[in-house]
């Protein structure tokens, strides 16, 4: 009987991350989930789920996640770098401390976890995939949503995805990204959805499941690599 594949999902306590965990569990994967916060109640006691709490911006957290995946399930086959932070404000209002936080979570978290996952995939010799959540705003800025500093990190994640897709293609390790637009998550709980709907040409606010479906597709699409898949109601196409 073929061994179940194991996927790591960071930033998994709520919103998009929790939806991604749900999607992989529903398809029979072993999942190692991570978040700075406690897992949602539905995740407690799930047989093929291991939850590691900790700050992904610290290497020790990535070490603990990788160790849990190997000790509990014996492999790392897919990684979803979902953990990330975002704050929109005028460029001149961002502080040095805020910039460092973006770098820590969005970039260092990606590096620490992805290095460990790739090393393990190389040792397994059976390929694998890394899918990273970026942002439609990295390619299509909106004047009413100033987010220049976090987009330094999200744009960088798109760029490193392309580079790594080329670097590891011969090893059958695929690198892709999902770039969401506005998603109905707790982050937008207090926002006016009638305004949020104006931020893409389809006039919709997508659900976390829409992003999760894209992530699962990329994890299982064995010939797709170097792709940035936009789930943004067409916002990346341009002016509307």
Backbone as JSON, one array per atom type, in Angstrom:
{
  "sequence": "XXXXXXXXXXXXXXXXXXXXXXXXXXXXXXXXXXXXXXXXXXXXXXXXXXXXXXXXXXXXXXXXXXXXXXXXXXXXXXXXXXXXXXXXXXXXXXXXXXXXXXXXXXXXXXXXXXXXXXXXXXXXXXXXXXXXXXXXXXXXXXXXXXXXXXXXXXXXXXXXXXXXXXXXXXXXXXXXXXXXXXXXXXXXXXXXXXXXXXXXXXXXXXXXXXXXXXXXXXXXXXXXXXXXXXXXXXXXXXXX",
  "N": [[0.85, -1.2, 0.0], [0.58, 2.19, -0.88], [2.44, 4.74, 0.71], [1.0, 7.4, 2.57], [1.14, 10.76, 1.46], [2.9, 13.54, 2.85], [2.22, 16.79, 3.94], [3.31, 20.04, 4.75], [1.96, 22.86, 6.34], [2.13, 26.23, 6.87], [1.18, 28.97, 9.06], [-1.44, 28.23, 9.91], [-3.7, 28.42, 11.58], [-6.11, 29.76, 11.15], [-8.39, 31.28, 8.74], [-7.09, 31.42, 5.43], [-4.99, 29.57, 5.76], [-6.07, 27.6, 7.51], [-8.12, 26.65, 5.87], [-6.62, 25.51, 3.85], [-5.37, 23.4, 5.23], [-7.67, 21.9, 5.89], [-8.45, 21.16, 3.29], [-6.36, 19.48, 2.39], [-6.43, 17.46, 4.33], [-8.95, 16.39, 3.76], [-8.38, 15.12, 1.42], [-6.89, 13.03, 2.18], [-4.23, 13.34, 2.96], [-1.33, 13.29, 5.12], [-0.81, 15.8, 7.5], [1.23, 18.4, 8.68], [0.81, 21.07, 10.61], [1.34, 24.52, 11.26], [1.35, 27.36, 13.42], [1.44, 30.61, 14.91], [-0.51, 30.95, 16.74], [-2.91, 29.07, 18.74], [-4.32, 25.94, 17.54], [-7.44, 25.67, 15.69], [-10.46, 24.45, 17.22], [-11.55, 22.26, 15.82], [-9.37, 20.98, 14.78], [-8.17, 19.6, 16.77], [-7.1, 16.49, 17.97], [-7.31, 15.2, 15.52], [-6.47, 12.47, 13.54], [-4.47, 12.19, 11.48], [-3.06, 14.57, 11.64], [-0.65, 16.83, 12.75], [0.12, 19.39, 14.98], [2.15, 22.18, 15.29], [3.04, 24.7, 17.36], [4.32, 27.98, 17.07], [6.62, 30.68, 16.24], [7.15, 31.26, 12.93], [9.11, 32.82, 11.93], [11.38, 32.26, 13.31], [14.15, 30.13, 13.31], [14.19, 27.84, 14.89], [11.56, 27.07, 15.08], [10.93, 26.19, 12.49], [12.68, 24.02, 12.43], [11.49, 22.37, 14.37], [9.06, 21.8, 13.15], [9.82, 20.37, 10.83], [11.08, 18.2, 12.05], [8.91, 17.05, 13.39], [7.32, 16.25, 11.21], [8.88, 14.22, 10.09], [9.32, 12.42, 12.21], [6.73, 11.71, 12.94], [5.35, 11.09, 10.53], [7.19, 10.35, 8.58], [8.1, 11.5, 6.17], [8.59, 14.38, 3.99], [6.67, 15.75, 1.67], [5.27, 17.79, 0.42], [5.2, 21.33, 0.72], [3.55, 24.1, 2.03], [3.88, 27.39, 2.08], [2.28, 29.44, 3.8], [2.12, 31.23, 5.91], [2.12, 34.61, 6.77], [2.28, 38.21, 6.97], [0.43, 41.3, 6.71], [-0.07, 44.71, 6.04], [-1.68, 47.62, 5.16], [-0.7, 50.87, 4.41], [0.33, 54.33, 4.01], [3.47, 54.74, 2.31], [5.44, 56.32, 3.67], [4.71, 56.02, 6.29], [5.38, 53.57, 7.34], [7.22, 51.86, 9.82], [10.62, 51.16, 10.89], [10.64, 48.94, 12.51], [8.28, 47.64, 11.75], [8.96, 46.95, 9.12], [11.05, 45.11, 9.6], [9.57, 43.1, 10.79], [7.94, 42.24, 8.7], [9.95, 41.16, 7.07], [10.92, 39.13, 8.73], [8.71, 37.3, 9.16], [7.52, 36.94, 6.55], [9.69, 36.54, 4.76], [12.09, 35.38, 6.04], [10.79, 33.29, 7.35], [9.88, 31.83, 5.15], [12.38, 31.09, 4.0], [13.72, 29.56, 6.05], [11.96, 27.35, 6.43], [11.61, 26.33, 3.86], [14.2, 25.62, 3.04], [14.75, 23.42, 4.73], [12.71, 21.66, 3.95], [13.32, 21.22, 1.23], [15.86, 20.04, 1.4], [15.15, 17.62, 2.63], [13.4, 16.54, 0.69], [15.21, 16.18, -1.4], [16.83, 14.2, -0.28], [15.02, 12.13, -0.11], [14.5, 11.62, -2.76], [12.28, 11.49, -4.41], [11.05, 13.66, -5.48], [8.78, 16.49, -5.15], [6.85, 19.29, -3.86], [6.69, 22.86, -3.5], [4.63, 25.36, -2.45], [3.77, 28.7, -2.37], [2.11, 31.34, -0.71], [1.44, 34.39, -2.05], [0.69, 37.58, -3.24], [-1.8, 39.3, -5.09], [-1.51, 42.02, -5.28], [1.2, 42.44, -5.57], [1.8, 42.34, -8.26], [-0.12, 43.96, -9.35], [-0.58, 46.87, -8.3], [-2.81, 48.85, -6.29], [-4.05, 52.05, -6.06], [-5.66, 52.88, -3.96], [-5.1, 51.07, -2.02], [-2.51, 51.2, -0.43], [0.45, 49.48, -0.15], [3.22, 49.19, -0.16], [5.57, 48.35, 1.27], [5.05, 45.71, 2.48], [4.7, 44.49, -0.01], [7.25, 44.43, -1.06], [8.24, 42.14, 0.09], [6.36, 40.17, -0.76], [6.57, 40.34, -3.54], [9.2, 39.55, -3.74], [8.96, 36.89, -2.97], [7.53, 35.84, -5.13], [9.57, 36.11, -7.04], [11.65, 34.44, -6.03], [10.38, 32.03, -6.17], [10.27, 31.56, -8.95], [13.04, 31.38, -9.49], [13.82, 29.12, -7.95], [12.23, 27.16, -9.07], [13.47, 26.76, -11.51], [16.03, 26.01, -10.62], [15.66, 23.54, -9.33], [14.3, 21.88, -11.06], [15.25, 19.62, -12.46], [15.42, 17.85, -10.4], [12.89, 17.2, -9.89], [11.45, 18.71, -8.07], [9.0, 20.92, -7.48], [8.12, 24.37, -7.73], [5.78, 26.75, -6.95], [3.43, 29.51, -6.83], [0.6, 30.99, -5.19], [-1.38, 33.73, -5.77], [-3.4, 35.6, -4.06], [-6.25, 37.83, -4.25], [-8.5, 39.96, -2.69], [-9.67, 38.29, 0.11], [-12.16, 36.64, 1.97], [-11.52, 36.63, 5.07], [-10.67, 36.45, 8.63], [-9.1, 38.76, 8.84], [-10.39, 40.72, 7.41], [-12.67, 41.17, 8.78], [-13.9, 43.43, 9.93], [-14.11, 45.13, 7.83], [-15.71, 47.01, 5.17], [-17.54, 45.18, 3.05], [-18.77, 45.89, 0.69], [-17.11, 47.78, -0.35], [-14.74, 46.32, -0.57], [-15.42, 44.62, -2.65], [-15.06, 46.16, -4.88], [-12.47, 45.97, -5.59], [-11.62, 44.25, -7.55], [-12.15, 43.21, -10.97], [-14.27, 41.37, -11.27], [-15.89, 41.92, -9.17], [-16.13, 40.61, -6.69], [-15.65, 39.03, -3.45], [-13.39, 36.72, -2.66], [-13.43, 33.36, -1.24], [-11.76, 31.61, 1.43], [-11.53, 28.94, 0.76], [-11.38, 29.0, -2.02], [-8.76, 29.78, -2.5], [-7.44, 27.68, -1.24], [-8.18, 25.53, -2.88], [-6.75, 26.15, -5.19], [-4.15, 25.85, -4.24], [-4.04, 23.09, -3.63], [-4.38, 22.08, -6.2], [-1.94, 22.93, -7.43], [-0.1, 21.53, -5.88], [-0.56, 18.97, -6.71], [-0.31, 19.0, -9.44], [1.7, 17.68, -11.54], [3.34, 18.53, -13.64], [3.51, 21.23, -13.52], [5.34, 24.03, -12.83], [7.08, 26.89, -11.51], [5.0, 28.67, -11.66], [2.84, 31.43, -11.07], [-0.13, 31.58, -9.74], [-2.97, 33.39, -10.01], [-5.55, 34.18, -7.84], [-7.81, 36.12, -7.86], [-10.04, 37.36, -8.91], [-9.49, 38.49, -11.34], [-7.95, 40.77, -10.98], [-5.22, 41.08, -11.49], [-5.06, 41.45, -14.18], [-5.31, 44.06, -14.93], [-6.32, 47.52, -15.27], [-9.7, 48.35, -14.37]],
  "CA": [[0.0, 0.0, 0.0], [1.39, 3.39, -1.0], [2.45, 5.58, 1.9], [0.36, 8.7, 2.41], [2.02, 11.91, 1.31], [2.88, 14.47, 3.98], [2.3, 18.19, 3.57], [3.48, 21.02, 5.83], [1.24, 24.11, 6.08], [2.42, 27.24, 7.89], [0.12, 29.96, 9.23], [-2.58, 27.35, 9.67], [-4.7, 28.43, 12.64], [-7.38, 30.35, 10.73], [-8.41, 31.86, 7.41], [-6.6, 30.65, 4.29], [-4.2, 28.43, 6.23], [-6.97, 26.56, 8.02], [-8.81, 26.08, 4.72], [-5.65, 24.64, 3.16], [-5.26, 22.19, 6.05], [-8.92, 21.15, 5.67], [-8.46, 20.61, 1.93], [-5.42, 18.36, 2.3], [-6.97, 16.38, 5.16], [-10.07, 15.79, 3.04], [-7.84, 14.3, 0.34], [-6.17, 11.89, 2.75], [-2.82, 13.62, 3.26], [-0.84, 13.61, 6.46], [-0.56, 17.24, 7.55], [1.87, 19.04, 9.82], [0.38, 22.46, 10.55], [2.03, 25.42, 12.19], [0.85, 28.72, 13.59], [1.82, 31.29, 16.15], [-1.65, 30.8, 17.64], [-3.4, 27.71, 18.97], [-5.15, 25.44, 16.44], [-8.88, 25.74, 15.93], [-10.94, 23.28, 17.96], [-11.81, 21.13, 14.93], [-8.11, 20.31, 14.46], [-7.68, 18.84, 17.93], [-7.38, 15.06, 17.97], [-7.39, 14.62, 14.18], [-5.47, 11.4, 13.56], [-3.34, 12.41, 10.57], [-2.66, 15.97, 11.74], [0.23, 17.24, 13.85], [0.14, 20.85, 15.04], [3.32, 22.74, 15.97], [2.84, 26.12, 17.61], [5.57, 28.72, 17.16], [6.88, 31.79, 15.3], [7.86, 30.73, 11.77], [10.26, 33.69, 11.68], [12.51, 31.74, 14.07], [14.58, 28.87, 12.71], [13.88, 26.71, 15.76], [10.21, 26.63, 14.77], [11.03, 25.37, 11.28], [13.33, 22.76, 12.83], [10.5, 21.56, 15.09], [8.05, 21.35, 12.17], [10.43, 19.32, 10.01], [11.29, 17.03, 12.92], [7.6, 16.44, 13.62], [6.88, 15.59, 9.98], [9.65, 13.0, 9.88], [9.12, 11.47, 13.31], [5.33, 11.25, 12.98], [4.84, 10.57, 9.26], [8.28, 9.73, 7.83], [8.49, 12.16, 4.92], [8.06, 15.7, 3.65], [6.41, 15.66, 0.23], [4.8, 19.09, -0.05], [5.25, 22.43, 1.69], [2.77, 25.29, 1.7], [4.31, 28.56, 2.85], [1.13, 30.33, 3.87], [2.3, 32.24, 6.97], [2.52, 35.93, 6.28], [1.56, 39.35, 7.56], [0.11, 42.34, 5.74], [-0.66, 45.93, 6.57], [-1.69, 48.68, 4.16], [-0.59, 52.24, 4.91], [1.23, 55.09, 3.15], [4.87, 54.35, 2.35], [6.23, 57.05, 4.66], [4.23, 55.72, 7.64], [5.92, 52.31, 7.84], [8.37, 52.0, 10.71], [11.69, 50.18, 10.72], [10.22, 47.73, 13.23], [7.31, 46.95, 10.91], [9.69, 46.34, 8.01], [11.75, 43.93, 10.1], [8.58, 42.06, 11.05], [7.61, 41.68, 7.39], [11.08, 40.34, 6.64], [11.0, 37.96, 9.6], [7.63, 36.34, 8.91], [7.27, 36.67, 5.14], [10.88, 36.09, 4.04], [12.89, 34.41, 6.8], [9.96, 32.1, 7.55], [9.96, 31.08, 3.89], [13.72, 30.53, 3.81], [14.02, 28.51, 7.04], [11.14, 26.17, 6.23], [11.82, 25.78, 2.52], [15.51, 24.94, 3.01], [14.63, 22.12, 5.37], [11.86, 20.81, 3.13], [14.04, 20.84, 0.01], [16.9, 19.07, 1.77], [14.51, 16.33, 2.87], [12.93, 16.04, -0.6], [16.39, 15.7, -2.13], [17.29, 12.94, 0.32], [14.02, 11.11, -0.44], [14.69, 11.3, -4.16], [11.0, 11.26, -5.09], [10.46, 14.94, -5.86], [7.9, 17.14, -4.19], [6.45, 20.62, -4.3], [6.61, 23.98, -2.55], [3.68, 26.36, -2.91], [3.86, 29.86, -1.48], [1.04, 32.32, -0.85], [1.98, 35.74, -2.22], [-0.41, 38.56, -3.26], [-2.06, 39.91, -6.39], [-1.03, 43.4, -5.24], [2.61, 42.5, -5.95], [1.84, 42.57, -9.7], [-1.1, 44.95, -9.74], [-0.86, 47.78, -7.19], [-4.05, 49.63, -6.31], [-3.73, 53.29, -5.37], [-6.43, 52.98, -2.73], [-4.6, 50.07, -1.06], [-1.05, 51.35, -0.43], [1.07, 48.38, 0.58], [4.52, 49.07, -0.81], [6.58, 47.62, 2.04], [4.79, 44.27, 2.44], [4.85, 43.97, -1.37], [8.66, 44.1, -1.26], [8.41, 40.73, 0.47], [5.53, 39.3, -1.59], [7.2, 40.31, -4.86], [10.4, 38.73, -3.59], [8.55, 35.49, -2.94], [7.28, 35.47, -6.52], [10.86, 35.99, -7.73], [12.39, 33.26, -5.58], [9.64, 30.88, -6.7], [10.77, 31.35, -10.31], [14.44, 30.93, -9.44], [13.91, 27.76, -7.41], [11.61, 26.25, -10.05], [14.52, 26.45, -12.47], [17.16, 25.36, -9.95], [15.37, 22.17, -8.89], [13.44, 21.18, -12.02], [15.82, 18.3, -12.76], [15.22, 16.99, -9.23], [11.44, 16.99, -9.79], [10.86, 19.48, -6.98], [8.3, 22.01, -8.17], [7.89, 25.58, -6.94], [4.72, 27.58, -7.49], [2.84, 30.46, -5.88], [-0.78, 31.42, -5.37], [-1.44, 35.16, -5.47], [-4.8, 35.97, -3.84], [-6.69, 39.21, -4.1], [-9.22, 40.11, -1.42], [-10.24, 37.02, 0.56], [-13.0, 36.8, 3.16], [-10.86, 36.02, 6.22], [-10.81, 37.29, 9.83], [-8.39, 40.02, 8.66], [-11.33, 41.69, 6.84], [-13.93, 41.02, 9.53], [-14.51, 44.72, 10.22], [-14.08, 45.97, 6.63], [-16.94, 47.12, 4.4], [-17.41, 44.27, 1.91], [-19.2, 46.55, -0.54], [-15.91, 48.43, -0.86], [-13.8, 45.26, -0.96], [-15.84, 44.05, -3.93], [-14.63, 47.03, -5.98], [-11.03, 45.82, -5.77], [-11.3, 43.39, -8.69], [-13.15, 43.44, -12.02], [-15.44, 40.51, -11.12], [-16.73, 42.47, -8.12], [-16.39, 39.57, -5.69], [-14.67, 38.74, -2.42], [-13.25, 35.26, -2.71], [-13.41, 32.64, 0.03], [-10.5, 30.92, 1.71], [-11.54, 27.67, 0.03], [-10.94, 29.24, -3.39], [-7.29, 29.77, -2.47], [-7.04, 26.32, -0.89], [-8.35, 24.7, -4.07], [-5.62, 26.45, -6.07], [-2.96, 25.27, -3.62], [-4.1, 21.64, -3.83], [-4.12, 21.85, -7.63], [-0.52, 23.08, -7.72], [0.63, 20.45, -5.22], [-0.78, 17.7, -7.41], [-0.09, 19.18, -10.89], [3.1, 17.23, -11.56], [4.13, 19.17, -14.68], [3.4, 22.69, -13.37], [6.34, 24.62, -11.93], [7.38, 28.27, -11.87], [3.74, 29.35, -11.95], [2.16, 32.27, -10.08], [-1.54, 31.43, -10.06], [-3.73, 34.46, -9.38], [-6.94, 33.92, -7.42], [-8.04, 37.53, -7.52], [-11.15, 37.93, -9.65], [-8.98, 39.19, -12.52], [-7.3, 42.04, -10.64], [-3.87, 41.17, -12.06], [-5.14, 41.75, -15.62], [-5.05, 45.49, -15.09], [-7.32, 48.5, -14.89], [-11.09, 47.97, -14.62]],
  "C": [[0.88, 1.25, 0.0], [1.27, 4.25, 0.26], [1.77, 6.92, 1.61], [1.41, 9.8, 2.3], [1.83, 12.85, 2.5], [3.09, 15.89, 3.49], [2.45, 19.04, 4.83], [2.74, 22.3, 5.42], [1.56, 25.08, 7.21], [1.28, 28.26, 7.94], [-1.25, 29.33, 9.16], [-3.71, 27.46, 10.68], [-6.06, 28.96, 12.21], [-7.29, 30.78, 9.28], [-7.93, 30.91, 6.32], [-5.84, 29.42, 4.76], [-5.05, 27.29, 6.73], [-7.72, 25.89, 6.88], [-7.89, 25.15, 3.93], [-5.47, 23.33, 3.92], [-6.49, 21.31, 5.83], [-8.91, 20.45, 4.31], [-7.54, 19.4, 1.81], [-5.89, 17.18, 3.16], [-8.09, 15.64, 4.44], [-9.61, 14.88, 1.92], [-6.92, 13.2, 0.86], [-4.7, 12.1, 3.03], [-2.56, 13.6, 4.76], [-0.46, 15.09, 6.46], [0.16, 17.61, 8.83], [1.59, 20.53, 9.69], [1.1, 23.28, 11.6], [1.31, 26.76, 12.25], [1.41, 29.29, 14.87], [0.73, 31.11, 17.2], [-2.05, 29.34, 17.79], [-4.26, 27.26, 17.79], [-6.63, 25.62, 16.75], [-9.35, 24.41, 16.52], [-11.12, 22.05, 17.08], [-10.54, 20.34, 14.6], [-7.62, 19.41, 15.6], [-8.09, 17.37, 17.82], [-7.53, 14.44, 16.59], [-6.19, 13.68, 13.99], [-4.26, 11.71, 12.69], [-2.93, 13.88, 10.5], [-1.79, 16.18, 12.96], [0.32, 18.76, 13.83], [1.33, 21.32, 15.88], [3.12, 24.24, 16.13], [4.19, 26.82, 17.72], [5.68, 29.76, 16.06], [7.72, 31.27, 14.14], [9.05, 31.62, 11.39], [11.49, 33.28, 12.46], [12.87, 30.35, 13.55], [14.21, 27.66, 13.57], [12.46, 26.19, 15.52], [10.21, 25.76, 13.52], [11.66, 24.02, 11.59], [12.32, 21.82, 13.49], [9.45, 21.0, 14.13], [8.61, 20.19, 11.35], [10.63, 18.04, 10.83], [9.98, 16.3, 13.18], [7.11, 15.68, 12.4], [7.59, 14.25, 9.81], [9.4, 11.97, 10.97], [7.71, 10.89, 13.31], [4.92, 10.54, 11.69], [5.93, 10.03, 8.33], [8.7, 10.39, 6.54], [8.02, 13.61, 4.91], [7.91, 15.71, 2.14], [5.95, 16.99, -0.37], [4.93, 20.1, 1.1], [4.38, 23.56, 1.16], [3.19, 26.41, 2.63], [3.18, 29.58, 2.83], [1.33, 31.45, 4.89], [2.77, 33.56, 6.37], [1.73, 37.01, 6.97], [1.44, 40.45, 6.52], [-0.47, 43.54, 6.47], [-0.55, 47.0, 5.5], [-1.64, 50.03, 4.84], [0.33, 53.01, 3.96], [2.7, 54.71, 3.38], [5.65, 55.01, 3.48], [5.8, 56.77, 6.1], [4.76, 54.4, 8.2], [7.15, 52.57, 8.71], [9.41, 50.94, 10.39], [11.31, 48.86, 11.38], [9.21, 46.94, 12.41], [7.99, 46.27, 9.74], [10.4, 45.06, 8.45], [10.79, 42.78, 10.36], [8.13, 41.41, 9.74], [8.71, 40.75, 6.91], [11.13, 39.04, 7.43], [9.96, 36.9, 9.22], [7.56, 35.94, 7.43], [8.48, 36.09, 4.41], [11.69, 35.05, 4.82], [12.09, 33.14, 7.07], [9.97, 31.22, 6.32], [11.31, 30.38, 3.76], [13.97, 29.36, 4.75], [13.26, 27.23, 6.72], [11.42, 25.51, 4.89], [13.17, 25.08, 2.41], [15.41, 23.54, 3.6], [13.8, 21.16, 4.52], [12.6, 20.33, 1.88], [15.14, 19.83, 0.32], [16.3, 17.68, 1.98], [14.0, 15.73, 1.56], [14.08, 15.51, -1.43], [16.85, 14.35, -1.59], [16.3, 11.81, 0.01], [14.11, 10.68, -1.89], [13.41, 11.07, -4.95], [10.31, 12.56, -5.5], [9.57, 15.51, -4.77], [7.5, 18.51, -4.71], [6.48, 21.61, -3.14], [5.68, 25.01, -3.16], [3.63, 27.49, -1.9], [2.72, 30.84, -1.76], [1.67, 33.72, -0.93], [0.81, 36.73, -2.24], [-0.56, 39.13, -4.66], [-1.53, 41.34, -6.44], [0.44, 43.53, -5.64], [2.76, 42.8, -7.44], [0.91, 43.69, -10.14], [-1.42, 45.86, -8.56], [-2.16, 48.54, -7.39], [-3.82, 50.88, -5.47], [-4.46, 53.42, -4.04], [-6.02, 51.97, -1.67], [-3.08, 50.16, -1.03], [-0.4, 50.29, 0.46], [2.47, 48.11, 0.07], [5.5, 48.19, -0.04], [6.27, 46.12, 2.13], [4.94, 43.68, 1.04], [6.31, 43.78, -1.76], [8.86, 42.61, -0.97], [7.6, 39.82, -0.44], [6.09, 39.21, -3.01], [8.47, 39.48, -4.85], [10.08, 37.25, -3.58], [8.18, 34.99, -4.34], [8.59, 35.22, -7.26], [11.62, 34.73, -7.32], [11.69, 31.99, -6.04], [10.12, 30.54, -8.11], [12.18, 30.79, -10.31], [14.56, 29.48, -9.0], [13.27, 26.75, -8.35], [12.64, 25.82, -11.09], [15.64, 25.63, -11.83], [16.89, 23.88, -9.67], [14.48, 21.38, -9.85], [13.95, 19.76, -12.31], [15.65, 17.32, -11.59], [13.74, 16.71, -8.98], [10.84, 17.61, -8.52], [10.3, 20.76, -7.6], [8.03, 23.17, -7.21], [6.86, 26.45, -7.65], [4.23, 28.55, -6.41], [1.38, 30.66, -6.21], [-0.86, 32.87, -4.9], [-2.9, 35.58, -5.3], [-5.01, 37.48, -3.94], [-7.33, 39.35, -2.74], [-9.91, 38.78, -1.09], [-11.02, 37.27, 1.85], [-12.39, 35.99, 4.32], [-11.06, 36.92, 7.44], [-10.11, 38.65, 9.71], [-9.34, 41.12, 8.16], [-12.67, 41.7, 7.58], [-14.65, 42.36, 9.71], [-14.54, 45.64, 9.0], [-15.43, 45.95, 5.92], [-16.8, 46.27, 3.13], [-17.89, 44.9, 0.61], [-18.03, 47.3, -1.17], [-14.9, 47.4, -1.33], [-14.14, 44.69, -2.33], [-15.41, 44.91, -5.12], [-13.17, 46.81, -6.34], [-10.64, 44.76, -6.8], [-12.43, 43.51, -9.71], [-14.37, 42.54, -11.93], [-16.37, 41.0, -10.03], [-17.1, 41.47, -7.05], [-15.33, 39.63, -4.59], [-14.56, 37.23, -2.36], [-13.24, 34.67, -1.3], [-12.08, 31.93, 0.2], [-10.41, 29.61, 0.94], [-11.09, 27.85, -1.41], [-9.42, 29.2, -3.48], [-6.78, 28.36, -2.18], [-7.14, 25.39, -2.09], [-7.18, 24.91, -5.05], [-4.33, 25.82, -5.54], [-2.92, 23.76, -3.85], [-3.82, 21.3, -5.29], [-2.62, 21.89, -7.92], [0.31, 21.99, -7.06], [0.55, 19.16, -6.02], [-0.53, 17.79, -8.92], [1.38, 18.91, -11.2], [3.95, 17.85, -12.65], [4.07, 20.69, -14.59], [4.44, 23.17, -12.38], [6.69, 26.02, -12.42], [6.16, 29.11, -12.15], [3.32, 30.23, -10.77], [0.69, 32.31, -10.47], [-2.35, 32.47, -9.29], [-5.16, 34.01, -9.08], [-7.46, 35.26, -6.93], [-9.16, 38.18, -8.29], [-10.71, 38.75, -10.85], [-8.24, 40.48, -12.24], [-5.94, 42.19, -11.31], [-3.89, 41.53, -13.55], [-4.9, 43.23, -15.88], [-6.25, 46.34, -14.71], [-8.73, 48.01, -15.23], [-12.03, 49.11, -14.26]]
}
